[in-house]
Amino acid sequence: MRSARSLAALLVLAAGCAPHAPPAASASAPPSAAAAATATPTTVPIHVETHGGNGQYVTIVESLHGRKVYTIRALSGVAQRYGTAQGSGELEQPHVTFLDKSGTTTIADAPKARVFERDNTMVMSGGVHAHTSNGSVLTCDTLTYNGRTERFRGEGNVQLSAPKGLQLGGQHLDGDVRLQDVRVTGGGA
């Protein structure tokens, strides 16, 4: 099983496998060769592929200040790293458990997801189905999780069912991870 603290940690680990800079020029080398050897090296993009199989999954755990905010379990993942805070990854069949500050969980499944290191977001797509530990159920075409605000943005065919019979439908959702502080707009679906 593949496990990492976050996409960034997975990419940093892979960086250790990247080609290393050539050794520094010797003292007897001409000055121009020594200057060229000590120049800033070019950033080499890193490409990492991970695959589950035989009951194994790719797992990514994201934490914030020592508190777990989500765990992703997926069949496979492809990650790219281009430079500082430039990583992104694509996941197949992600099963994500989000945890809010109170410990409430929301579990979301989708055919695909993309994780972006720069803005700390995850975009699940292809038809998302999510349910909370409090009994709410959400379906939508895409669901974006913003790690900075710990909020969801749902787009397309949004349907939210909450305990006690509350039903909301529209094209857009803005809500917290518990799906209790939500706004659904864009007319009924």
Short mmCIF file of C-alpha atoms in Angstrom, two decimals:
data_model
loop_
_atom_site.label_atom_id
_atom_site.label_comp_id
_atom_site.label_asym_id
_atom_site.label_seq_id
_atom_site.Cartn_x
_atom_site.Cartn_y
_atom_site.Cartn_z
CA MET A 1 0.00 0.00 0.00
CA ARG A 2 1.24 3.48 -0.86
CA SER A 3 0.86 5.98 1.97
CA ALA A 4 1.97 9.60 2.25
CA ARG A 5 1.19 12.59 4.46
CA SER A 6 0.05 14.57 1.45
CA LEU A 7 0.54 14.99 -2.27
CA ALA A 8 3.48 17.25 -1.46
CA ALA A 9 5.12 14.58 0.67
CA LEU A 10 4.65 12.02 -2.10
CA LEU A 11 6.25 14.37 -4.59
CA VAL A 12 9.13 15.30 -2.26
CA LEU A 13 9.83 11.61 -1.74
CA ALA A 14 9.97 11.11 -5.49
CA ALA A 15 12.36 14.06 -5.82
CA GLY A 16 14.99 11.93 -4.11
CA CYS A 17 14.86 9.66 -7.17
CA ALA A 18 15.39 12.52 -9.62
CA PRO A 19 18.74 13.00 -11.34
CA HIS A 20 21.29 14.77 -9.15
CA ALA A 21 23.40 17.76 -10.17
CA PRO A 22 26.84 16.93 -11.53
CA PRO A 23 29.75 17.12 -9.06
CA ALA A 24 31.36 20.53 -8.56
CA ALA A 25 34.29 21.42 -10.78
CA SER A 26 37.75 20.71 -9.41
CA ALA A 27 40.06 23.49 -8.29
CA SER A 28 42.24 22.99 -11.40
CA ALA A 29 39.32 23.58 -13.78
CA PRO A 30 39.27 26.85 -15.75
CA PRO A 31 37.20 29.64 -14.06
CA SER A 32 34.48 29.52 -16.73
CA ALA A 33 33.94 25.77 -16.16
CA ALA A 34 33.81 26.28 -12.37
CA ALA A 35 31.22 29.06 -12.76
CA ALA A 36 29.08 26.86 -15.02
CA ALA A 37 29.24 23.96 -12.55
CA THR A 38 28.00 26.15 -9.66
CA ALA A 39 25.15 27.81 -11.61
CA THR A 40 21.61 27.24 -10.36
CA PRO A 41 20.40 23.86 -11.71
CA THR A 42 17.29 23.71 -13.88
CA THR A 43 14.19 22.29 -12.18
CA VAL A 44 13.38 18.87 -13.61
CA PRO A 45 9.69 17.93 -13.67
CA ILE A 46 8.90 14.81 -11.64
CA HIS A 47 6.27 12.30 -12.73
CA VAL A 48 5.10 9.65 -10.23
CA GLU A 49 2.62 6.84 -10.96
CA THR A 50 1.18 4.63 -8.25
CA HIS A 51 -1.20 1.73 -8.71
CA GLY A 52 -3.18 -0.32 -6.26
CA GLY A 53 -4.08 -3.89 -6.93
CA ASN A 54 -4.88 -7.14 -5.17
CA GLY A 55 -6.95 -5.27 -2.61
CA GLN A 56 -4.31 -2.54 -2.17
CA TYR A 57 -5.00 1.17 -2.68
CA VAL A 58 -3.09 4.40 -3.12
CA THR A 59 -3.59 6.39 0.10
CA ILE A 60 -2.94 10.08 0.76
CA VAL A 61 -3.52 11.68 4.16
CA GLU A 62 -3.65 15.47 4.47
CA SER A 63 -3.15 17.09 7.89
CA LEU A 64 -3.38 20.68 9.05
CA HIS A 65 -1.65 21.68 12.31
CA GLY A 66 -1.57 18.03 13.41
CA ARG A 67 -5.26 17.44 12.66
CA LYS A 68 -6.23 15.05 9.87
CA VAL A 69 -8.49 16.91 7.38
CA TYR A 70 -8.92 14.18 4.77
CA THR A 71 -7.84 10.72 3.69
CA ILE A 72 -7.97 9.68 0.05
CA ARG A 73 -8.08 6.04 -1.00
CA ALA A 74 -7.86 5.49 -4.76
CA LEU A 75 -7.20 2.72 -7.27
CA SER A 76 -4.33 4.63 -8.89
CA GLY A 77 -2.68 8.02 -8.95
CA VAL A 78 -0.44 10.08 -11.20
CA ALA A 79 1.42 13.05 -9.72
CA GLN A 80 3.41 15.83 -11.40
CA ARG A 81 5.82 18.23 -9.72
CA TYR A 82 7.16 21.25 -11.60
CA GLY A 83 8.66 23.39 -8.83
CA THR A 84 7.92 24.79 -5.41
CA ALA A 85 4.21 24.35 -4.59
CA GLN A 86 3.46 23.41 -8.19
CA GLY A 87 2.42 19.78 -7.69
CA SER A 88 -0.80 18.22 -8.91
CA GLY A 89 -2.16 14.72 -9.02
CA GLU A 90 -4.91 12.75 -10.71
CA LEU A 91 -6.68 9.92 -8.92
CA GLU A 92 -8.89 7.14 -10.25
CA GLN A 93 -11.95 6.05 -8.23
CA PRO A 94 -11.19 8.24 -5.20
CA HIS A 95 -12.95 7.49 -1.93
CA VAL A 96 -12.35 10.51 0.31
CA THR A 97 -13.10 10.85 4.01
CA PHE A 98 -13.20 14.53 5.02
CA LEU A 99 -13.07 15.46 8.73
CA ASP A 100 -14.16 18.83 10.06
CA LYS A 101 -12.88 20.46 13.26
CA SER A 102 -15.65 18.86 15.36
CA GLY A 103 -14.85 15.35 14.11
CA THR A 104 -17.87 15.06 11.79
CA THR A 105 -17.06 13.11 8.64
CA THR A 106 -18.23 13.38 5.06
CA ILE A 107 -17.37 10.52 2.73
CA ALA A 108 -17.34 11.29 -1.00
CA ASP A 109 -16.87 8.99 -4.00
CA ALA A 110 -16.34 9.90 -7.66
CA PRO A 111 -14.82 8.43 -10.81
CA LYS A 112 -11.92 10.92 -10.81
CA ALA A 113 -10.24 13.58 -8.69
CA ARG A 114 -7.46 16.12 -9.14
CA VAL A 115 -5.43 17.49 -6.24
CA PHE A 116 -3.62 20.84 -6.57
CA GLU A 117 -0.81 21.71 -4.16
CA ARG A 118 -0.61 25.43 -5.05
CA ASP A 119 -4.09 26.38 -3.86
CA ASN A 120 -4.67 23.34 -1.61
CA THR A 121 -7.76 22.14 -3.47
CA MET A 122 -9.23 18.85 -4.61
CA VAL A 123 -11.73 18.60 -7.48
CA MET A 124 -13.80 15.42 -7.66
CA SER A 125 -15.58 14.90 -10.98
CA GLY A 126 -17.66 12.58 -13.10
CA GLY A 127 -20.62 12.45 -10.73
CA VAL A 128 -20.02 12.76 -7.00
CA HIS A 129 -21.93 11.00 -4.24
CA ALA A 130 -21.26 12.10 -0.66
CA HIS A 131 -22.82 11.39 2.72
CA THR A 132 -22.15 12.78 6.18
CA SER A 133 -21.99 11.00 9.51
CA ASN A 134 -25.06 13.10 10.44
CA GLY A 135 -27.17 11.55 7.65
CA SER A 136 -27.07 14.20 4.90
CA VAL A 137 -26.60 12.99 1.30
CA LEU A 138 -25.17 15.11 -1.54
CA THR A 139 -24.95 14.37 -5.25
CA CYS A 140 -23.50 16.71 -7.88
CA ASP A 141 -21.45 16.66 -11.09
CA THR A 142 -18.28 18.08 -9.50
CA LEU A 143 -17.27 18.79 -5.92
CA THR A 144 -14.36 21.07 -5.06
CA TYR A 145 -12.80 21.02 -1.60
CA ASN A 146 -10.85 24.13 -0.58
CA GLY A 147 -8.27 23.15 2.04
CA ARG A 148 -7.70 26.75 3.14
CA THR A 149 -11.36 27.39 4.02
CA GLU A 150 -12.33 23.72 4.60
CA ARG A 151 -15.44 24.24 2.48
CA PHE A 152 -17.09 22.52 -0.47
CA ARG A 153 -18.27 23.99 -3.75
CA GLY A 154 -20.61 21.72 -5.70
CA GLU A 155 -21.43 22.32 -9.36
CA GLY A 156 -24.08 20.85 -11.66
CA ASN A 157 -27.21 18.89 -10.74
CA VAL A 158 -26.82 19.55 -7.01
CA GLN A 159 -29.16 17.54 -4.80
CA LEU A 160 -28.88 17.70 -1.01
CA SER A 161 -31.04 15.63 1.32
CA ALA A 162 -30.76 16.25 5.03
CA PRO A 163 -32.29 14.40 7.98
CA LYS A 164 -35.87 15.29 8.87
CA GLY A 165 -36.90 15.55 5.21
CA LEU A 166 -35.09 18.70 4.07
CA GLN A 167 -34.45 18.60 0.29
CA LEU A 168 -32.46 21.21 -1.67
CA GLY A 169 -31.75 21.24 -5.40
CA GLY A 170 -29.93 23.59 -7.75
CA GLN A 171 -26.83 24.04 -9.86
CA HIS A 172 -24.38 25.39 -7.24
CA LEU A 173 -23.58 24.57 -3.62
CA ASP A 174 -21.37 26.35 -1.13
CA GLY A 175 -21.10 24.55 2.18
CA ASP A 176 -19.05 23.39 5.10
CA VAL A 177 -17.71 19.84 5.40
CA ARG A 178 -20.62 18.83 7.65
CA LEU A 179 -23.08 20.05 4.97
CA GLN A 180 -24.98 21.94 7.68
CA ASP A 181 -24.01 25.52 6.75
CA VAL A 182 -24.90 25.37 3.04
CA ARG A 183 -26.28 27.54 0.31
CA VAL A 184 -27.75 25.94 -2.83
CA THR A 185 -28.47 28.28 -5.77
CA GLY A 186 -29.33 28.11 -9.44
CA GLY A 187 -32.87 26.78 -9.46
CA GLY A 188 -34.15 23.24 -9.04
CA ALA A 189 -32.51 20.35 -10.86
#
